[in-house]
Tab-separated table of C-alpha atoms in Angstrom:
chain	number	residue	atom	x	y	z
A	1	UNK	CA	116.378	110.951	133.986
A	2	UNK	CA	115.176	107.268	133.954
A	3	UNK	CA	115.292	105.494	130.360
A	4	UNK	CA	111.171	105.275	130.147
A	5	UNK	CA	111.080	109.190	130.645
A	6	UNK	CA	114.166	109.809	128.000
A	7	UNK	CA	112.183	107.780	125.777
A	8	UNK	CA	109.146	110.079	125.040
A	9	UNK	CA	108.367	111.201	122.166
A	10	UNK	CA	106.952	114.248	120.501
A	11	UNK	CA	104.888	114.059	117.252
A	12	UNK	CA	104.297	117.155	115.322
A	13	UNK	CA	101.734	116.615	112.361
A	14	UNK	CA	100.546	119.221	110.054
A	15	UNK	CA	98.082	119.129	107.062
A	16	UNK	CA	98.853	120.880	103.780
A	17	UNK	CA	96.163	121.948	101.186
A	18	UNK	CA	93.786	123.615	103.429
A	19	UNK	CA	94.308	127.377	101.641
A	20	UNK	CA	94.014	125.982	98.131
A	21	UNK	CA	90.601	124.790	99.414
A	22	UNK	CA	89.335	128.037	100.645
A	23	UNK	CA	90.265	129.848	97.532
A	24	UNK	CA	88.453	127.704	95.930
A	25	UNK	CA	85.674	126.945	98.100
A	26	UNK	CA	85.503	129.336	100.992
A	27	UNK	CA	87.441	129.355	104.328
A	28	UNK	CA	83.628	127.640	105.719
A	29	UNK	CA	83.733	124.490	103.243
A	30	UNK	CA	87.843	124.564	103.938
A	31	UNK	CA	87.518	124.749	107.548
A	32	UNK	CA	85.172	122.049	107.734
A	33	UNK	CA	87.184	119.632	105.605
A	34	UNK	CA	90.378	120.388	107.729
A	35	UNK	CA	88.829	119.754	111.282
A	36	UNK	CA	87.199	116.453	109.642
A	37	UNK	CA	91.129	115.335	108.533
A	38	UNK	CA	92.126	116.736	112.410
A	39	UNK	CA	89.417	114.676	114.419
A	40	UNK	CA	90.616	110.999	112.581
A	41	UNK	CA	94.357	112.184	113.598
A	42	UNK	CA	93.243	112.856	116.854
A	43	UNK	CA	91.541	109.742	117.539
A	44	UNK	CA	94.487	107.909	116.332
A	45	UNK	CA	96.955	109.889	118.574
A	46	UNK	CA	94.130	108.821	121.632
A	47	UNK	CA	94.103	104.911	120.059
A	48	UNK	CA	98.325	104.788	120.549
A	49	UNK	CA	98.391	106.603	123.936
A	50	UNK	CA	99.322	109.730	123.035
A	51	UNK	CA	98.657	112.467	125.627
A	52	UNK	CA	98.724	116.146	125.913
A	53	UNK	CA	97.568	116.771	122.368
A	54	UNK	CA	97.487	120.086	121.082
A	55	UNK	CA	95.387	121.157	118.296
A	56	UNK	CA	96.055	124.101	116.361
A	57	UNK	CA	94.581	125.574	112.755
A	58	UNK	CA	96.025	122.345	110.524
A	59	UNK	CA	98.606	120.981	113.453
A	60	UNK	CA	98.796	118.362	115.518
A	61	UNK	CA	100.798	118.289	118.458
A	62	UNK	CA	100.812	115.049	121.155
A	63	UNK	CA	103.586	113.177	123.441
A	64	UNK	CA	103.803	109.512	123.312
A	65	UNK	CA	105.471	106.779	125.710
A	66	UNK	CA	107.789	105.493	122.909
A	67	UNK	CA	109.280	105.858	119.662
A	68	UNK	CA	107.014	102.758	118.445
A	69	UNK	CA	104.060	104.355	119.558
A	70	UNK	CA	104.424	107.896	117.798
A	71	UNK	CA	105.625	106.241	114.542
A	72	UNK	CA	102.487	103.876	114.552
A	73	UNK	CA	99.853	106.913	115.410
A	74	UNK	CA	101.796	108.823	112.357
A	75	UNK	CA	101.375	106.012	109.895
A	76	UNK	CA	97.543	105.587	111.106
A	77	UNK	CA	96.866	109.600	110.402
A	78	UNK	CA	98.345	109.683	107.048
A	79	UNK	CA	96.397	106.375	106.225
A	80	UNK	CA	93.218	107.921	107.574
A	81	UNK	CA	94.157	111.768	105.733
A	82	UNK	CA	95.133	109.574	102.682
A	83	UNK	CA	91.400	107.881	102.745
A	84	UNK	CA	89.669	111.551	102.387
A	85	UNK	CA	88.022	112.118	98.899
A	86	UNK	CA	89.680	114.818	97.411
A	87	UNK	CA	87.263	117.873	96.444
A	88	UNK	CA	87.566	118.888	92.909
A	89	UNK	CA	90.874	117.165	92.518
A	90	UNK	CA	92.382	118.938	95.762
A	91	UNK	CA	93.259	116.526	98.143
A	92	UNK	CA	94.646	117.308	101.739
A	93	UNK	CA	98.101	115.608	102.624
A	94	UNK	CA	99.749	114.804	105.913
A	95	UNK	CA	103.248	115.581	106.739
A	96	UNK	CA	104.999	114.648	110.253
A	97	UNK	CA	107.842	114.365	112.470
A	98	UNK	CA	108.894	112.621	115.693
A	99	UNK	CA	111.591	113.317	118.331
A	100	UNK	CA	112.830	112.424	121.488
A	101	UNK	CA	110.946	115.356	123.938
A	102	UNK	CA	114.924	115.059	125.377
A	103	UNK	CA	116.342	117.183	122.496
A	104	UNK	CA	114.429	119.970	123.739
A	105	UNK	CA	116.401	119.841	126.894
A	106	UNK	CA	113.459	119.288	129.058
A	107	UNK	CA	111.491	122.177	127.392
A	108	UNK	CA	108.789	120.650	125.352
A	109	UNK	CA	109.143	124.061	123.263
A	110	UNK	CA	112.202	123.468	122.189
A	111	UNK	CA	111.650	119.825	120.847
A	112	UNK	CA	108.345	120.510	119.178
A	113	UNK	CA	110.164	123.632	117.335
A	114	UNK	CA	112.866	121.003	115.885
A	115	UNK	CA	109.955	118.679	114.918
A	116	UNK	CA	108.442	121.720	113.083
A	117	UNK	CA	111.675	122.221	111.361
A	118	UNK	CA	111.891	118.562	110.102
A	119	UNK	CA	108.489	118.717	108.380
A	120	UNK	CA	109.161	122.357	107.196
A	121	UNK	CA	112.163	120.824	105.437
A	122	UNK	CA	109.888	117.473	104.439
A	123	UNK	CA	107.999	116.160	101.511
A	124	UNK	CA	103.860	116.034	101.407
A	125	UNK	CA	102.607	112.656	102.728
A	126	UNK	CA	105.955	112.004	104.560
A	127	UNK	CA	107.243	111.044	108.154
A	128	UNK	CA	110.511	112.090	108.953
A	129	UNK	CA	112.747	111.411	112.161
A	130	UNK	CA	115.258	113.174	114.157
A	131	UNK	CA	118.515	111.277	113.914
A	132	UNK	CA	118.529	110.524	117.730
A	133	UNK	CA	115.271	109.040	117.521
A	134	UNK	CA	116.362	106.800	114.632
A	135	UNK	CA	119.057	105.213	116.556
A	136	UNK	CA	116.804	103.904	119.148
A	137	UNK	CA	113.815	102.983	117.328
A	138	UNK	CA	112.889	99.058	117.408
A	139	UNK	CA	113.716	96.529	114.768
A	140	UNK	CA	110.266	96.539	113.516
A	141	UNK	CA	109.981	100.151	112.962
A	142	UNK	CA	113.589	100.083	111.095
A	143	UNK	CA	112.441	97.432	109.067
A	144	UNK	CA	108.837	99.840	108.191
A	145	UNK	CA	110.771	102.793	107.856
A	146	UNK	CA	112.957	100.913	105.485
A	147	UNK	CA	110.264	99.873	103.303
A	148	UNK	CA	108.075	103.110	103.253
A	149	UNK	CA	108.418	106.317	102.333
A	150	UNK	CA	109.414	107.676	105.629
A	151	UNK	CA	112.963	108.088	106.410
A	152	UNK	CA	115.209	109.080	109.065
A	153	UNK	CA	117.476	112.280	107.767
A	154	UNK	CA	120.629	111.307	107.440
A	155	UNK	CA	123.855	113.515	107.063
A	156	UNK	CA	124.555	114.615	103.244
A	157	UNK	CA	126.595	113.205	100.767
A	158	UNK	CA	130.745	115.092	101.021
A	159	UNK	CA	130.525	117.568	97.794
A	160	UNK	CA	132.211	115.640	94.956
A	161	UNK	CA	133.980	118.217	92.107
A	162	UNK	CA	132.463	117.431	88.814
A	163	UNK	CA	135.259	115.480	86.759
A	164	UNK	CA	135.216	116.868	82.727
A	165	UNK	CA	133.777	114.088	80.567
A	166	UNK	CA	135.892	113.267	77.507
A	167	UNK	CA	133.837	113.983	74.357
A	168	UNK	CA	132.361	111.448	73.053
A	169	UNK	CA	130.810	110.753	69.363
A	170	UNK	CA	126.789	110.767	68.758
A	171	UNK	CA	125.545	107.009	68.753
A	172	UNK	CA	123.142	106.004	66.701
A	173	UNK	CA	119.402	106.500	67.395
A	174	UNK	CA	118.216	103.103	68.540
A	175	UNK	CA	114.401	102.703	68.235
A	176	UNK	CA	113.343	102.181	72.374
A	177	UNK	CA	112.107	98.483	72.685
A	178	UNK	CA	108.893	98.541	74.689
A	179	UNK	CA	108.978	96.366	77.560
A	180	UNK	CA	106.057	94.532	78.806
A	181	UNK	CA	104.162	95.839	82.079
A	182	UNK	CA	104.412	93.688	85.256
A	183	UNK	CA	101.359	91.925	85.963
A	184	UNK	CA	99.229	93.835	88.078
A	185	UNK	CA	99.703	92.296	91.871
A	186	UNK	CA	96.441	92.085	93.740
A	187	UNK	CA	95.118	90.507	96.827
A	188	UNK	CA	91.209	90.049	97.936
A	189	UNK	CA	90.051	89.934	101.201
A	190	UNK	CA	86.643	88.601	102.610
A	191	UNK	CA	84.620	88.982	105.740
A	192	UNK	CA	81.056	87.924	106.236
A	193	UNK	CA	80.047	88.034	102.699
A	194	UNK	CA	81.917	91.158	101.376
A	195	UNK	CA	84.906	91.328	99.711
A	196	UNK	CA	87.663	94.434	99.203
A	197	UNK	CA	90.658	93.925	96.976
A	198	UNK	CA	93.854	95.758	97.736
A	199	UNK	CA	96.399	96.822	94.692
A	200	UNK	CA	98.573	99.518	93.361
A	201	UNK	CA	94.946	102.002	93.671
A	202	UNK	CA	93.957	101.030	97.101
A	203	UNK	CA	96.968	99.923	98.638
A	204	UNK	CA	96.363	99.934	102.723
A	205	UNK	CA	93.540	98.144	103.918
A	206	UNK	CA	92.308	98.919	107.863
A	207	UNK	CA	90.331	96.507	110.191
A	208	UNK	CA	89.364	97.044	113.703
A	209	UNK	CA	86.588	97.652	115.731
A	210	UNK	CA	85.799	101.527	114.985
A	211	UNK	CA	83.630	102.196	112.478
A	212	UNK	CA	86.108	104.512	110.433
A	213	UNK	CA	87.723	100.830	109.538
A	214	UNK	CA	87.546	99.282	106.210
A	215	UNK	CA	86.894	96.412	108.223
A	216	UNK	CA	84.407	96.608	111.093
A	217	UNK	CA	85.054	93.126	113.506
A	218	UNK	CA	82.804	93.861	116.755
A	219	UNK	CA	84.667	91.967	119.435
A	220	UNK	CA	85.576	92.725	122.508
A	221	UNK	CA	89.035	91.692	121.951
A	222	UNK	CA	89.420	94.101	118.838
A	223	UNK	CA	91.237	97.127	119.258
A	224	UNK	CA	89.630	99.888	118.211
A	225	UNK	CA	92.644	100.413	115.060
A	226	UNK	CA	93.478	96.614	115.416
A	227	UNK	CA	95.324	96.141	112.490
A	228	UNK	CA	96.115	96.837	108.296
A	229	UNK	CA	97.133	95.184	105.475
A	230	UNK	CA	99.663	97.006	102.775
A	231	UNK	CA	101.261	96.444	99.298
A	232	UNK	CA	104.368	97.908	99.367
A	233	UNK	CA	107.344	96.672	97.224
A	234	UNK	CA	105.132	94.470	95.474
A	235	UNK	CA	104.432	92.376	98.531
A	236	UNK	CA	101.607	92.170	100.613
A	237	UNK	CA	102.323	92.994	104.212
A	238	UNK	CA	100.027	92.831	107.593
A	239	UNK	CA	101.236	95.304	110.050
A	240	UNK	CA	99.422	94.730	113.552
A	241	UNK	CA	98.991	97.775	115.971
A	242	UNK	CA	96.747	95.853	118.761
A	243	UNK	CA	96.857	95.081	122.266
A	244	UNK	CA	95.804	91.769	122.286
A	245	UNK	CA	97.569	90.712	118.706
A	246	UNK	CA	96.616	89.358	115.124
A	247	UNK	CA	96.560	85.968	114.641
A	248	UNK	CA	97.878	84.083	111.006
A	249	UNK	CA	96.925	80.825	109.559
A	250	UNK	CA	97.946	80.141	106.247
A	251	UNK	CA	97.425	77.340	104.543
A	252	UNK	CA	99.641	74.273	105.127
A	253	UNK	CA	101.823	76.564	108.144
A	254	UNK	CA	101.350	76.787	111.711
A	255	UNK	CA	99.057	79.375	113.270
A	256	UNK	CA	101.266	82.623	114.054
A	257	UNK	CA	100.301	85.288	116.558
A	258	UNK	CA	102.446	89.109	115.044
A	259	UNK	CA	101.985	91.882	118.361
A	260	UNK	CA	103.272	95.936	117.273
A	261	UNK	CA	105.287	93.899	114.371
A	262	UNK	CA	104.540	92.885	110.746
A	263	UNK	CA	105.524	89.517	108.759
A	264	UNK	CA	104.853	89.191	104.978
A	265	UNK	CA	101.577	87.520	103.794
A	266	UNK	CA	101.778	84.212	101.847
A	267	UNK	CA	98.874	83.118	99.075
A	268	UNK	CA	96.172	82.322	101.080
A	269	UNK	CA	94.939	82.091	104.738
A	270	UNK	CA	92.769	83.520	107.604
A	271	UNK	CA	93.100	86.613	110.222
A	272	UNK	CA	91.957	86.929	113.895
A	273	UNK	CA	91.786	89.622	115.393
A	274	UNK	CA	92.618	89.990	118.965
A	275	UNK	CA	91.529	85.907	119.037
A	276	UNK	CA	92.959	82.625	117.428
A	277	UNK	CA	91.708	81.473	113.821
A	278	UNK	CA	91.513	77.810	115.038
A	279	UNK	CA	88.941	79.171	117.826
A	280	UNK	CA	86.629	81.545	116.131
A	281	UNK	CA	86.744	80.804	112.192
A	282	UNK	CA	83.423	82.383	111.717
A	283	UNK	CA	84.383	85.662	112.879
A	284	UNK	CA	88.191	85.379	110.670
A	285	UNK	CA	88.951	87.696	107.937
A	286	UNK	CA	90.384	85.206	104.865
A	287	UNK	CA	92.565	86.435	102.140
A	288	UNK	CA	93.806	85.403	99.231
A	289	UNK	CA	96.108	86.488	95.978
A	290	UNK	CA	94.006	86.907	93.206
């Protein structure tokens, strides 16, 4: 088996929340709602190459070419699932895994029933990996996975016996101190006279060329899911996903060009998508921190 064909992998995505909507709703209004949530993941599983998809009653089921690939088209359903307005306080929620198609032994059967294990075994509005695919994934996915929520199971901690605690006296009650809250990080983007601002509420912001974007740019050179902006950690991130690239000029720094990889947004600057800023400013997305 060559390395490009050992590669593949297997994404297994299922939506949660579907039965508390049809007892409260109806299985009609519940259906409807679900197969909404399943056509955006299925256009994103088209937008990262992902082939032989298989949809089922709330699952997902596609190949992709790579481990960089499957991760991305997760992250861009649970964004898109995430972006649904809940109904009556019920919101659907996304949960996936990804393996190598290899660990099913050549029987894609067998893979996509450990994938189905991993998100049995998972947390709502998680991605989890198998620990094969973990070791080969790319720096730029280790450094996402790192800073999300999804994780790669690891192997658990050796069983510690519980050591007895000498008694110890009562202390005093201490009236708790209240500390003051952070300040409230938030970041404003503008394009063509509108502005969105992304914070701890609205964290992910999309742009590309599909309508479902937060951020419509109509150029050719746009992919259709070219590229989003996240606060995570209490830093702004922009996470491309294009073919042709994003393009970063901030202010008093070199114009940088970030392809399937993500670099950390400074104060202030301008986005191209798919095109340089120094080129095209008209058509550039600006942000700044507010």
């Amino acid at each position: 088996m060559n390395e490009r064909a050992s590669n593949r992998c297997l994404l297994y995505a299922d939506v949660a929340g579907g039965v508390r909507l049809a007892v409260k709703f109806g299985e009609a209004e519940a259906g409807y709602a679900v197969e909404r949530c399943m056509n955006r993941m299925s256009r994103c599983a088209e937008a990262y190459s992902g082939s032989d998809l298989d949809l089922r009653p709330e699952v997902l089921v596609a190949g992709f070419p790579d481990a960089d690939s499957a991760l991305l088209a997760a992250r861009e359903m649970r964004e898109r699932v995430r972006a649904l307005p809940p109904m009556s306080g019920i919101k659907l929620v996304l949960r996936a895994a990804v393996v190598l198609e290899s660990e099913g032994d050549g029987e894609r059967s067998v893979a996509e029933k450990l994938a189905a294990r991993l998100v049995e075994a998972s947390n709502p509005d998680s991605i989890t990996v198998s620990d094969r695919l973990g070791r080969i994934l790319s720096p730029a996915m280790r450094r996402m996975l790192g800073k999300g929520d999804e994780a790669a199971p690891v192997p658990p901690a050796p069983a510690v016996e519980p050591a007895e605690a000498p008694q110890a006296q009562p202390a005093a009650p201490v009236e708790p101190r209240p500390e003051p809250a952070p300040p409230q990080k938030q970041m404003r983007v503008s394009f063509r006279g509108q502005s969105w601002i992304i914070d701890a509420a609205h964290p992910t912001l999309l742009f590309g060329r599909e309508t479902g974007n937060d951020i419509v740019v109509s150029d050719p050179r746009v992919s259709r899911q070219h590229a989003r902006i996240e606060l995570r950690n209490g830093a702004f991130y922009l996470a491309d996903s294009s073919t042709n690239g994003t393009y970063v000029l901030e202010e008093g720094s070199p114009e940088h060009c970030v392809k399937r990889d993500e670099m950390t947004l400074a104060e202030k600057g301008h986005i191209g998508c798919g095109f340089s800023v120094a080129d095209n400013m008209s058509d550039a997305v600006a942000f700044a921190l507010d």
